[in-house]
Coordinates of C-alpha atoms and ligand atoms in Angstrom, one line a residue:
Chain A
M1 CA 30.8 129.8 139.2
R2 CA 32.5 132.3 141.4
F3 CA 34.5 133.4 138.3
L4 CA 31.4 134.1 136.6
R5 CA 29.5 135.8 139.5
A6 CA 32.6 138.4 139.7
L7 CA 32.5 138.8 136.1
L8 CA 28.7 139.6 136.0
S9 CA 29.1 141.5 139.2
D10 CA 26.6 139.4 141.3
D11 CA 24.0 140.3 138.8
L12 CA 23.5 136.9 137.4
P13 CA 20.2 136.7 135.4
R14 CA 17.1 135.9 137.5
S15 CA 15.2 133.4 135.5
R16 CA 16.3 130.1 133.6
A17 CA 14.6 131.6 130.5
L18 CA 16.1 134.7 130.6
S19 CA 19.2 133.0 131.2
A20 CA 18.7 130.7 128.0
I21 CA 17.9 133.6 125.8
L22 CA 21.2 135.5 126.8
V23 CA 23.2 132.4 126.4
A24 CA 21.5 132.0 122.7
I25 CA 22.3 135.7 122.0
F26 CA 26.0 135.4 123.3
L27 CA 26.6 132.2 121.5
G28 CA 24.7 133.5 118.0
L29 CA 27.0 136.5 118.3
L30 CA 30.1 134.6 119.3
F31 CA 30.0 132.5 116.1
A32 CA 28.0 134.5 113.8
P33 CA 30.8 134.7 111.1
F34 CA 30.8 131.2 111.1
L35 CA 26.8 130.2 111.7
F36 CA 25.8 132.5 108.9
S37 CA 27.0 133.3 105.7
G38 CA 26.4 136.5 103.6
S39 CA 27.4 140.0 104.5
Q40 CA 23.9 141.2 105.3
A41 CA 24.0 138.7 108.3
L42 CA 27.6 139.8 109.5
N43 CA 26.4 143.3 109.1
A44 CA 23.4 142.7 111.2
A45 CA 25.3 141.2 114.1
A46 CA 27.7 143.9 113.9
K47 CA 25.0 146.4 114.2
I48 CA 23.8 144.6 117.2
L49 CA 27.0 144.7 119.0
Y50 CA 27.1 148.4 118.8
F51 CA 23.6 148.8 119.5
V52 CA 23.7 146.5 122.7
V53 CA 26.3 149.2 124.0
L54 CA 24.3 152.1 123.0
A55 CA 21.0 151.2 124.3
A56 CA 22.7 149.6 127.6
S57 CA 24.4 152.9 128.0
Y58 CA 20.9 154.8 127.4
D59 CA 19.3 152.4 130.5
L60 CA 22.0 153.5 132.5
L61 CA 20.1 157.1 132.5
L62 CA 16.6 155.9 131.5
G63 CA 16.2 153.1 133.3
Y64 CA 18.4 153.2 136.3
T65 CA 18.7 156.7 137.3
G66 CA 15.3 158.0 135.9
I67 CA 17.0 160.7 133.5
V68 CA 14.9 161.3 130.2
S69 CA 17.5 162.6 127.8
F70 CA 17.4 163.1 124.1
A71 CA 20.9 163.7 123.4
H72 CA 22.1 160.2 123.5
T73 CA 22.8 159.9 119.5
M74 CA 24.6 163.0 120.0
F75 CA 27.2 160.9 121.8
F76 CA 27.0 158.4 119.8
G77 CA 27.4 160.8 116.6
I78 CA 30.5 162.5 118.4
G79 CA 32.1 159.1 118.6
G80 CA 31.0 158.4 115.2
Y81 CA 32.6 161.4 113.4
G82 CA 35.2 161.6 116.0
A83 CA 36.5 158.2 114.7
G84 CA 35.4 158.6 111.1
L85 CA 36.6 162.0 110.4
A86 CA 40.3 161.1 111.9
L87 CA 40.5 158.3 109.6
Y88 CA 39.4 160.3 106.8
G89 CA 41.5 163.3 107.4
W90 CA 44.8 161.4 108.9
G91 CA 44.6 158.2 107.1
P92 CA 43.4 154.9 107.6
S93 CA 45.9 153.9 110.9
W94 CA 45.2 152.9 114.3
S95 CA 46.6 156.2 115.8
S96 CA 44.0 158.1 113.8
V97 CA 41.3 155.8 115.5
A98 CA 43.1 156.3 118.9
A99 CA 43.2 160.1 118.3
G100 CA 39.5 160.6 117.0
T101 CA 38.1 158.1 119.8
A102 CA 40.1 160.4 122.6
I103 CA 39.1 163.7 120.9
A104 CA 35.5 162.1 120.9
L105 CA 35.6 161.3 124.6
V106 CA 37.0 164.5 125.7
L107 CA 34.3 166.5 123.7
S108 CA 31.1 164.3 125.2
V109 CA 32.2 164.2 128.4
A110 CA 32.6 168.1 128.5
L111 CA 29.4 168.6 126.9
A112 CA 27.8 165.9 129.2
T113 CA 29.3 167.8 132.1
A114 CA 28.1 171.0 130.8
I115 CA 24.6 169.9 130.1
G116 CA 24.5 168.4 133.6
L117 CA 25.5 170.9 135.8
F118 CA 23.5 173.7 133.9
S119 CA 20.3 171.5 133.8
L120 CA 20.2 168.3 135.9
R121 CA 19.1 170.7 139.0
V122 CA 15.9 171.5 136.9
Q123 CA 12.8 169.6 136.7
R124 CA 13.2 166.4 134.7
I125 CA 11.0 167.7 131.9
F126 CA 13.3 170.9 131.5
F127 CA 16.2 168.6 131.4
A128 CA 14.8 166.5 128.3
M129 CA 14.0 169.8 126.7
I130 CA 17.4 171.0 127.1
T131 CA 19.1 167.7 125.8
L132 CA 16.7 167.9 122.7
A133 CA 17.7 171.3 121.7
V134 CA 21.4 170.6 122.3
A135 CA 21.0 167.7 120.1
S136 CA 19.3 169.5 117.4
V137 CA 21.8 172.2 117.3
F138 CA 24.6 169.4 117.1
A139 CA 22.7 167.7 114.4
I140 CA 22.6 171.0 112.4
L141 CA 26.0 171.7 113.0
A142 CA 27.1 168.6 111.6
S143 CA 25.2 169.1 108.7
Q144 CA 26.0 172.5 108.0
L145 CA 30.1 172.4 108.5
G146 CA 30.4 170.5 105.3
W147 CA 33.9 171.1 104.9
L148 CA 34.4 169.1 107.7
T149 CA 31.9 166.5 107.9
G150 CA 30.8 166.1 104.3
G151 CA 27.3 167.6 105.5
E152 CA 24.5 165.3 104.8
D153 CA 26.4 162.9 102.5
G154 CA 28.9 162.3 105.4
R155 CA 32.4 160.6 105.1
T156 CA 33.6 157.5 103.6
Y157 CA 37.0 156.6 104.5
Q158 CA 39.4 153.3 104.7
V159 CA 40.0 151.6 108.2
P160 CA 43.5 150.3 109.3
P161 CA 44.7 147.6 106.6
L162 CA 43.8 144.6 109.5
L163 CA 40.4 145.4 109.3
R164 CA 40.0 145.9 105.2
P165 CA 38.2 142.9 103.4
G166 CA 41.2 142.0 101.5
F167 CA 43.3 141.5 104.6
R168 CA 43.8 137.5 105.3
L169 CA 44.8 136.7 108.8
F170 CA 46.3 133.3 107.7
E171 CA 46.0 131.3 104.8
G172 CA 43.5 128.6 104.7
E173 CA 39.9 128.9 106.6
I174 CA 38.3 127.8 109.6
G175 CA 34.9 126.0 109.4
G176 CA 34.9 126.9 105.6
V177 CA 35.3 130.6 106.2
A178 CA 38.1 132.6 105.5
I179 CA 39.3 134.8 108.2
N180 CA 39.7 138.3 106.4
G181 CA 39.7 141.8 108.0
R182 CA 36.0 142.1 108.1
I183 CA 36.0 139.1 110.5
V184 CA 38.9 140.4 112.5
A185 CA 36.8 143.7 112.7
Y186 CA 33.9 141.8 113.8
Y187 CA 35.9 140.4 116.6
L188 CA 37.4 143.3 117.7
L189 CA 33.5 144.8 118.0
L190 CA 32.8 141.8 120.0
V191 CA 35.3 142.0 122.5
T192 CA 34.7 145.9 123.1
A193 CA 31.1 145.5 123.3
L194 CA 31.7 142.6 125.9
V195 CA 34.2 144.7 127.9
L196 CA 32.0 147.6 128.0
F197 CA 28.9 145.5 128.9
L198 CA 30.8 144.1 131.6
A199 CA 32.1 147.3 132.7
M200 CA 28.5 148.8 132.8
L201 CA 27.3 146.0 134.7
R202 CA 29.8 146.5 137.5
V203 CA 28.9 150.3 137.6
V204 CA 25.0 149.5 138.1
N205 CA 26.1 147.0 140.7
S206 CA 28.5 149.2 142.5
P207 CA 27.9 151.3 145.5
F208 CA 27.4 154.2 143.1
G209 CA 24.7 152.2 140.8
R210 CA 22.7 151.8 144.0
V211 CA 22.8 155.2 144.2
L212 CA 21.6 155.6 141.1
Q213 CA 18.4 153.7 141.7
A214 CA 18.0 155.7 144.7
I215 CA 17.9 158.9 143.0
R216 CA 15.2 157.3 140.4
E217 CA 13.2 156.0 143.3
N218 CA 13.2 159.1 145.6
D219 CA 15.6 161.8 144.9
F220 CA 14.5 163.8 147.8
R221 CA 15.2 161.1 150.3
A222 CA 18.6 160.3 148.4
E223 CA 19.6 163.7 149.2
A224 CA 18.2 163.5 153.0
I225 CA 20.6 160.6 153.4
G226 CA 23.8 162.4 152.2
Y227 CA 23.7 162.2 148.7
R228 CA 24.3 165.0 146.4
T229 CA 22.2 164.2 143.8
V230 CA 23.2 166.8 141.1
L231 CA 26.6 165.5 141.3
Y232 CA 25.6 161.7 140.8
R233 CA 23.1 162.3 137.8
S234 CA 26.0 164.4 136.5
V235 CA 28.3 161.4 136.7
A236 CA 25.8 159.0 135.3
N237 CA 25.2 161.5 132.5
C238 CA 29.0 161.3 131.8
V239 CA 29.5 157.6 132.1
S240 CA 26.5 157.1 129.9
A241 CA 27.8 159.8 127.3
A242 CA 31.3 158.2 127.2
V243 CA 30.2 154.6 126.5
A244 CA 27.7 156.1 123.8
T245 CA 30.8 157.5 122.1
V246 CA 32.8 154.4 122.0
A247 CA 29.6 152.8 120.5
G248 CA 29.7 155.7 117.9
V249 CA 33.8 154.8 117.4
M250 CA 32.4 151.0 116.9
C251 CA 30.2 152.1 114.5
A252 CA 32.2 154.3 112.6
V253 CA 34.9 151.7 112.3
W254 CA 32.8 149.0 110.9
L255 CA 30.7 151.0 108.5
R256 CA 33.7 152.8 107.0
Y257 CA 31.4 155.6 106.7
T258 CA 29.9 158.2 108.7
G259 CA 27.0 160.4 108.1
P260 CA 23.9 162.0 110.1
A261 CA 21.6 159.2 108.9
T262 CA 23.8 156.3 110.6
T263 CA 24.7 158.4 113.8
L264 CA 22.7 161.5 114.9
S265 CA 19.5 161.2 113.2
F266 CA 16.4 161.4 115.6
D267 CA 15.2 157.9 114.4
I268 CA 18.0 156.1 116.0
M269 CA 17.2 158.0 119.3
L270 CA 14.0 156.4 118.8
D271 CA 15.0 153.2 117.9
I272 CA 17.3 153.1 121.3
L273 CA 14.4 154.2 123.5
L274 CA 12.4 151.2 122.0
M275 CA 15.0 148.9 122.4
V276 CA 15.2 149.8 126.3
V277 CA 11.5 149.9 126.9
I278 CA 11.1 146.9 124.8
G279 CA 13.9 144.6 126.6
G280 CA 13.0 146.2 130.1
M281 CA 14.3 149.5 131.7
G282 CA 16.4 149.5 134.9
T283 CA 18.1 145.9 133.4
L284 CA 21.0 145.9 131.2
Y285 CA 19.8 142.4 130.0
G286 CA 16.9 143.9 128.8
A287 CA 19.0 146.1 126.8
V288 CA 20.5 143.2 125.1
I289 CA 17.4 141.5 124.6
G290 CA 15.7 144.7 123.3
A291 CA 18.5 145.6 120.8
T292 CA 18.9 141.9 119.2
L293 CA 15.1 141.6 118.8
F294 CA 14.9 145.2 117.4
L295 CA 17.3 144.8 114.9
L296 CA 16.6 141.2 113.8
A297 CA 12.5 142.4 113.3
E298 CA 14.3 145.4 111.2
T299 CA 16.6 143.3 109.3
Y300 CA 14.5 140.0 108.6
L301 CA 11.0 141.0 109.0
Q302 CA 10.6 142.1 105.0
T303 CA 12.4 138.7 104.2
L304 CA 10.0 137.1 106.7
M305 CA 6.6 138.5 105.5
G306 CA 7.7 138.0 101.8
A307 CA 7.7 134.0 102.7
I308 CA 4.6 134.5 104.4
S309 CA 2.8 136.4 101.6
R310 CA 4.0 133.5 99.1
A311 CA 2.7 131.0 101.5
T312 CA -0.9 132.2 101.7
E313 CA -1.1 133.0 98.0
G314 CA -4.8 132.0 97.0
I315 CA -6.2 133.0 100.3
P316 CA -8.1 136.5 100.1
L317 CA -6.5 139.5 101.8
L318 CA -3.6 137.9 103.6
P319 CA -1.0 138.2 100.7
A320 CA -1.8 141.7 100.4
L321 CA -1.6 142.3 104.2
F322 CA 1.8 140.4 104.5
H323 CA 3.2 142.2 101.6
P324 CA 6.8 143.0 102.3
D325 CA 6.1 146.8 101.5
R326 CA 3.8 146.7 104.7
W327 CA 6.9 145.8 107.0
L328 CA 7.0 149.2 108.8
L329 CA 3.4 148.4 109.6
W330 CA 3.8 145.3 111.1
L331 CA 7.0 146.7 113.0
G332 CA 4.6 149.0 114.4
I333 CA 2.1 146.7 115.6
L334 CA 5.0 144.7 117.3
F335 CA 6.0 147.4 119.2
I336 CA 2.7 148.7 120.4
G337 CA 1.8 145.1 121.3
S338 CA 5.2 144.2 123.3
V339 CA 4.6 147.5 125.1
Y340 CA 1.3 146.6 125.8
F341 CA 1.5 143.0 126.8
F342 CA 5.1 143.7 128.6
P343 CA 4.9 146.9 130.4
A344 CA 7.8 145.9 132.4
G345 CA 9.7 144.5 129.1
I346 CA 10.4 141.4 128.1
V347 CA 13.0 141.0 131.3
G348 CA 10.3 142.1 133.6
R349 CA 7.9 139.7 131.9
L350 CA 10.2 136.6 132.3
G351 CA 10.3 137.4 136.2
R352 CA 12.6 135.6 138.4
D353 CA 12.9 132.0 139.3
R354 CA 12.0 131.0 143.1
Chain B
M1 CA 32.0 169.9 173.8
T2 CA 30.6 169.7 170.5
G3 CA 27.3 168.4 169.0
F4 CA 25.2 171.7 169.5
L5 CA 22.5 172.6 167.3
S6 CA 21.3 175.8 167.5
T7 CA 18.9 178.4 165.7
R8 CA 18.5 182.0 165.9
D9 CA 15.5 184.1 165.1
L10 CA 14.6 181.0 162.5
T11 CA 11.7 182.0 160.2
M12 CA 9.5 180.2 157.6
R13 CA 7.0 182.0 155.5
F14 CA 4.7 180.5 152.9
G15 CA 3.3 183.3 150.9
G16 CA 1.5 185.1 153.7
H17 CA 1.6 182.4 156.0
I18 CA 4.1 182.0 158.9
A19 CA 5.1 178.8 159.6
V20 CA 7.9 179.2 161.9
D21 CA 8.4 182.7 163.6
G22 CA 11.6 183.8 164.7
V23 CA 12.5 180.6 166.8
T24 CA 15.7 180.8 169.0
C25 CA 16.8 177.7 170.6
E26 CA 19.9 175.3 171.4
F27 CA 20.0 171.8 171.5
A28 CA 22.6 170.1 173.6
P29 CA 24.4 166.7 172.9
G30 CA 23.1 163.8 175.4
T31 CA 19.7 165.2 175.8
L32 CA 16.4 164.4 174.3
T33 CA 14.0 167.5 173.4
A34 CA 10.5 166.7 173.0
I35 CA 9.0 169.3 170.5
V36 CA 4.9 169.9 170.9
G37 CA 2.2 171.5 169.9
P38 CA -1.0 171.2 167.8
N39 CA -1.1 170.3 164.5
G40 CA -0.4 172.9 162.0
A41 CA 2.0 174.6 164.8
G42 CA 5.2 174.3 162.4
K43 CA 6.9 171.3 164.0
T44 CA 7.5 169.5 160.8
T45 CA 8.7 172.8 158.9
F46 CA 11.0 173.5 161.7
F47 CA 12.7 170.0 161.3
N48 CA 12.9 170.8 157.5
L49 CA 14.7 174.0 158.1
L50 CA 17.1 172.2 160.4
S51 CA 17.6 169.3 157.9
G52 CA 17.7 171.4 155.1
Q53 CA 14.9 170.3 153.1
L54 CA 13.5 173.8 153.5
A55 CA 15.4 177.0 153.0
A56 CA 14.8 179.5 155.8
T57 CA 13.2 182.6 154.6
A58 CA 15.0 184.3 157.8
G59 CA 17.5 183.5 160.6
H60 CA 20.1 181.3 161.2
I61 CA 21.2 177.7 161.8
F62 CA 24.5 176.7 163.9
W63 CA 26.0 173.3 164.0
D64 CA 28.7 173.9 166.7
L65 CA 30.3 177.2 165.8
D66 CA 29.4 176.7 162.0
E67 CA 26.6 178.2 160.3
I68 CA 24.7 175.9 158.1
T69 CA 21.8 177.9 157.2
G70 CA 22.5 177.8 153.3
L71 CA 24.1 174.1 153.1
P72 CA 21.8 171.6 151.3
A73 CA 20.5 168.8 152.9
S74 CA 22.8 166.1 151.8
A75 CA 25.6 168.4 153.4
R76 CA 23.9 168.6 156.7
A77 CA 23.3 164.8 156.3
R78 CA 27.1 164.2 155.8
R79 CA 27.6 166.4 158.8
G80 CA 25.8 164.3 161.0
I81 CA 22.5 166.1 161.2
G82 CA 19.8 162.9 160.6
R83 CA 16.1 162.9 160.0
A84 CA 13.4 160.4 160.1
F85 CA 10.3 161.9 158.1
Q86 CA 6.8 161.9 159.3
L87 CA 5.1 161.0 156.0
T88 CA 7.2 157.7 155.3
N89 CA 9.5 158.5 152.8
L90 CA 11.5 155.4 151.4
F91 CA 12.7 154.0 148.3
P92 CA 9.6 152.0 147.4
G93 CA 11.0 149.8 144.5
L94 CA 14.1 148.8 146.4
S95 CA 14.1 146.0 148.6
V96 CA 14.1 146.8 152.3
R97 CA 18.0 145.5 152.7
E98 CA 18.8 147.8 149.9
N99 CA 17.1 150.7 151.5
V100 CA 19.0 150.2 154.6
R101 CA 22.3 149.5 152.5
L102 CA 21.9 152.7 150.8
A103 CA 22.0 154.7 154.5
V104 CA 25.1 152.6 155.4
Q105 CA 27.1 153.5 152.3
G106 CA 25.9 157.0 152.7
E107 CA 27.4 157.0 155.7
A108 CA 30.7 155.4 154.9
G109 CA 30.8 157.7 152.1
V110 CA 31.6 155.3 149.2
G111 CA 28.7 156.5 147.0
L112 CA 31.3 157.3 144.6
D113 CA 32.7 153.9 144.1
L114 CA 31.9 152.6 140.3
R115 CA 34.5 149.9 140.5
R116 CA 33.3 147.7 143.6
R117 CA 30.6 145.2 143.9
W118 CA 28.7 145.9 146.9
R119 CA 29.4 142.5 148.2
S120 CA 33.0 143.0 148.1
R121 CA 32.3 145.5 151.2
R122 CA 31.6 142.6 153.8
D123 CA 31.8 145.3 156.5
L124 CA 29.2 147.2 155.2
V125 CA 26.9 144.1 154.4
D126 CA 27.2 143.0 158.0
R127 CA 26.3 146.5 159.2
A128 CA 23.0 146.8 157.3
D129 CA 22.2 143.4 158.3
E130 CA 22.8 144.1 162.1
I131 CA 20.6 147.4 161.5
L132 CA 17.7 145.2 160.0
G133 CA 18.0 142.8 162.9
R134 CA 17.5 145.8 165.3
V135 CA 14.5 147.4 163.6
G136 CA 13.0 143.8 163.5
L137 CA 12.9 143.8 159.6
A138 CA 15.5 140.9 159.1
G139 CA 12.6 138.4 158.1
R140 CA 11.5 141.2 155.3
A141 CA 14.6 142.1 154.0
D142 CA 14.2 140.7 150.4
A143 CA 10.6 142.5 150.3
R144 CA 10.0 145.7 148.3
A145 CA 10.1 148.4 150.7
G146 CA 6.9 149.7 149.1
S147 CA 5.0 146.4 149.9
L148 CA 5.6 146.8 153.7
S149 CA 2.9 147.4 156.1
H150 CA 2.6 150.9 157.5
G151 CA 4.1 149.8 160.9
D152 CA 7.2 148.1 158.9
Q153 CA 7.7 151.1 156.9
R154 CA 8.3 153.3 159.9
K155 CA 10.6 150.8 161.3
L156 CA 12.6 151.1 158.3
E157 CA 12.5 154.8 158.3
V158 CA 13.9 154.7 161.5
G159 CA 16.3 152.2 160.4
L160 CA 17.6 154.7 157.8
L161 CA 18.3 157.3 160.5
I162 CA 20.2 154.8 162.5
A163 CA 22.0 153.4 160.0
L164 CA 23.2 156.9 159.2
R165 CA 25.0 157.1 162.5
P166 CA 24.4 160.9 162.9
R167 CA 25.2 163.1 165.9
V168 CA 21.5 164.6 165.6
F169 CA 18.7 162.5 165.6
M170 CA 15.3 164.0 164.6
F171 CA 12.1 161.6 165.0
D172 CA 8.8 163.3 163.6
E173 CA 5.9 161.6 165.1
P174 CA 7.8 157.9 164.8
T175 CA 5.0 155.9 166.1
A176 CA 2.0 157.7 164.4
G177 CA -0.4 155.5 163.1
M178 CA 1.4 152.2 164.2
S179 CA -0.1 149.2 166.1
V180 CA 0.1 148.8 169.9
D181 CA 2.6 146.0 168.9
D182 CA 5.0 147.9 167.0
V183 CA 5.2 151.1 169.1
P184 CA 7.3 149.6 171.5
V185 CA 10.1 148.4 168.7
I186 CA 10.5 152.3 167.8
L187 CA 10.3 153.4 171.5
D188 CA 13.2 151.0 172.7
L189 CA 15.2 151.9 169.6
I190 CA 15.0 155.8 170.6
H191 CA 15.7 154.7 174.2
A192 CA 18.7 152.8 173.1
V193 CA 19.9 155.6 171.3
K194 CA 19.4 158.1 174.3
A195 CA 21.1 155.4 176.7
E196 CA 24.4 155.9 174.7
G197 CA 24.3 159.4 175.7
R198 CA 25.8 160.9 173.0
S199 CA 23.5 162.1 170.7
T200 CA 21.4 165.2 170.0
I201 CA 17.8 164.0 170.1
L202 CA 14.7 166.0 168.9
L203 CA 11.4 164.2 169.1
V204 CA 8.1 165.6 167.9
E205 CA 5.3 163.3 169.5
H206 CA 1.7 163.5 170.4
K207 CA 1.5 160.8 172.9
M208 CA 2.1 162.5 176.3
D209 CA 2.9 159.2 178.2
V210 CA 5.7 158.9 175.5
V211 CA 7.1 162.3 176.1
R212 CA 7.0 162.0 180.1
S213 CA 9.0 158.9 179.6
L214 CA 11.6 160.0 177.2
A215 CA 11.9 163.7 177.5
D216 CA 14.6 165.7 179.2
R217 CA 13.2 168.7 177.9
I218 CA 10.0 170.2 176.1
V219 CA 9.9 172.8 173.6
V220 CA 6.1 174.1 172.6
L221 CA 5.4 175.5 169.5
H222 CA 2.3 177.3 168.7
N223 CA 1.4 179.1 165.5
G224 CA 5.2 178.9 164.6
R225 CA 6.3 180.7 167.8
L226 CA 8.3 179.0 170.6
V227 CA 5.8 179.5 173.6
A228 CA 7.6 177.5 176.3
D229 CA 10.8 175.6 177.0
G230 CA 12.0 173.7 180.0
E231 CA 11.8 170.8 182.2
P232 CA 9.0 168.6 181.4
E233 CA 7.1 169.2 184.6
A234 CA 7.6 172.8 184.6
V235 CA 6.4 173.2 180.7
M236 CA 3.6 170.9 181.2
A237 CA 2.2 172.9 184.3
A238 CA 2.5 176.2 182.7
P239 CA -0.8 177.6 182.1
V240 CA 0.3 178.9 178.5
V241 CA 0.8 175.3 177.4
Q242 CA -2.5 174.4 178.6
S243 CA -4.2 176.6 176.7
A244 CA -1.9 176.5 173.8
Y245 CA -1.6 172.5 173.5
L246 CA -5.3 171.9 172.7
G247 CA -6.7 168.9 174.6
I248 CA -4.1 168.2 176.9
G249 CA -5.0 169.2 180.1
P250 CA -2.7 168.5 183.6
D251 CA -3.9 165.1 183.8
A252 CA -4.0 163.7 180.0
Ligands
LIG1 N1 5.3 173.5 151.6 C1 4.5 174.1 152.1 N2 3.7 175.3 151.5 C2 2.9 175.8 152.3 N3 2.2 175.9 153.4 C3 3.0 174.8 154.3 C4 4.0 173.9 153.7 N4 4.6 173.3 154.7 C5 3.9 173.4 155.9 N5 2.7 174.6 155.5 C6 1.9 175.2 156.6 O1 2.7 175.7 157.7 C7 2.1 175.5 158.8 C8 2.7 174.1 159.6 O2 2.9 172.9 159.0 P1 3.7 171.7 159.7 O3 5.2 172.2 160.0 O4 3.4 170.7 158.7 O5 3.1 171.6 161.3 P2 3.3 170.6 162.1 O6 4.1 169.5 161.9 O7 3.5 170.9 163.7 O8 1.8 169.8 162.2 C9 0.7 174.5 158.4 O9 -0.4 175.7 158.3 C10 0.7 174.3 156.9 O10 -0.4 174.2 156.4
LIG2 MG1 4.0 167.4 161.4

């Protein structure tokens, strides 16, 4: 128990229901390759892993510090392109991954620092607009510099042999599943996500994390008790950008493809925003729940609706209403409903025991 | 001797309105100076200039031999110029304990520590709890600061100031709007700070009995101007004060 406390930085889930959901998600992700068959399930689980990291790092800004930024997918994209282009250009080796990641991290932190120092002292709305502008410029650059990035088509590349589908970790199987390179890659992502998540949990429960909350609550008073709020905001911005960059590397390694649609698109920015809001702002556990629910809905809603549509055959109207083609409509209704009924997010809704 | 806070020709203009008008003044360590004057006299603005919430239009502020006129509020706080606000100004969504801890860790200078859990700093945890006890809020430690009664919020406001362990304490009408039961808690705290004898204390206060019992010196502001400055008895008797400070006669 003491170990768990230390691991979670004294920030244990506040209610039994929340703990139960988190344990279920954790176990589901831990055993995903053995619990669910098929590549769709494994792809969805891997996507959840890097989106949990991405959403949690966004919550560091939005929920903890009260900074609205639209540049988060840019940092995610820098990570994706950093690793992806390195693998593409320098060959599928671990040193390419490492070098690509390092370059991406340097670029992200430099950009985050520049954006922070130039604009974190202005009003929050201007900061949001500036991040939007910078992110747009970056997206245009990525699609224009076709010789480097592959333009709109992006780049497809190989990953190190250990992570390829043809690789076998050993002969034989575990629970009827052959341990191939995809499963190794999945567990690499899982460990990375876990380490990053626990690190972020530590950051938000450190003295620094408390200052971020103070800035969100009342930056004027935070300044009055001695905290240079511009500095704290900038550091938060850099930490968040760096973590988003690593999430981008995870995505690039998993997909073996990097392009605008998987990393830089504004749709992803909106998705992250929804994940954080649905899960509950200002709690990293909310990001876990939000990202998981969102991606499960996105992946399985169509299948689910097809089943409902068939089951309601013969009843007027219903089959048409639940036709799989209408899944986006239902996704929208789910979002509006969850934001309306759980304004504090799911974690806020679950409340605290005692 | 250190701990002298002084101003020279300090001026603050809001558009055409002059809120603080050429104030030259020095505050010495170990003394409690009451700053009095009618509403709108410029007392809060004067505090805002000293602690850095406002940038002066003209004039200078010195802290010992250093000019601090251009320093941001956070830098002045770190140098020991502490401030409690007239309009309560807390972190409403955080617990009472977290509010105090923020001030404690600000004083300890560990705000940029990202690696350690808060609880691992036993010394800071204990200090925060001790301050909660001193301001009489130990029982409300887990309540949200925003949910406290007005009186408790004022106590917390003073708690944050004490937690900073400043060398200059500025209290801006610390007891305004408080119930008669709560007022002594605040006054005892100010007494205790004064009794230590090392700090420079500035107190804006309307209640003349409080001023009489605490002040070593009184400074009177009127329309932003310093119109009287000296020993309490002398200042209270001066005609300029009687006419300027509305409603306060010699026997009030
Ligand atoms: N931020 C501001 N903008 C414009 N006028 C202000 C501002 N702050 C104070 N004032 C004006 O300055 C004068 C002094 O105000 P203040 O310092 O609050 O007085 P006091 O604290 O003595 O009651 C008042 O006339 C007030 O309206
Ligand atoms: Mg005032």
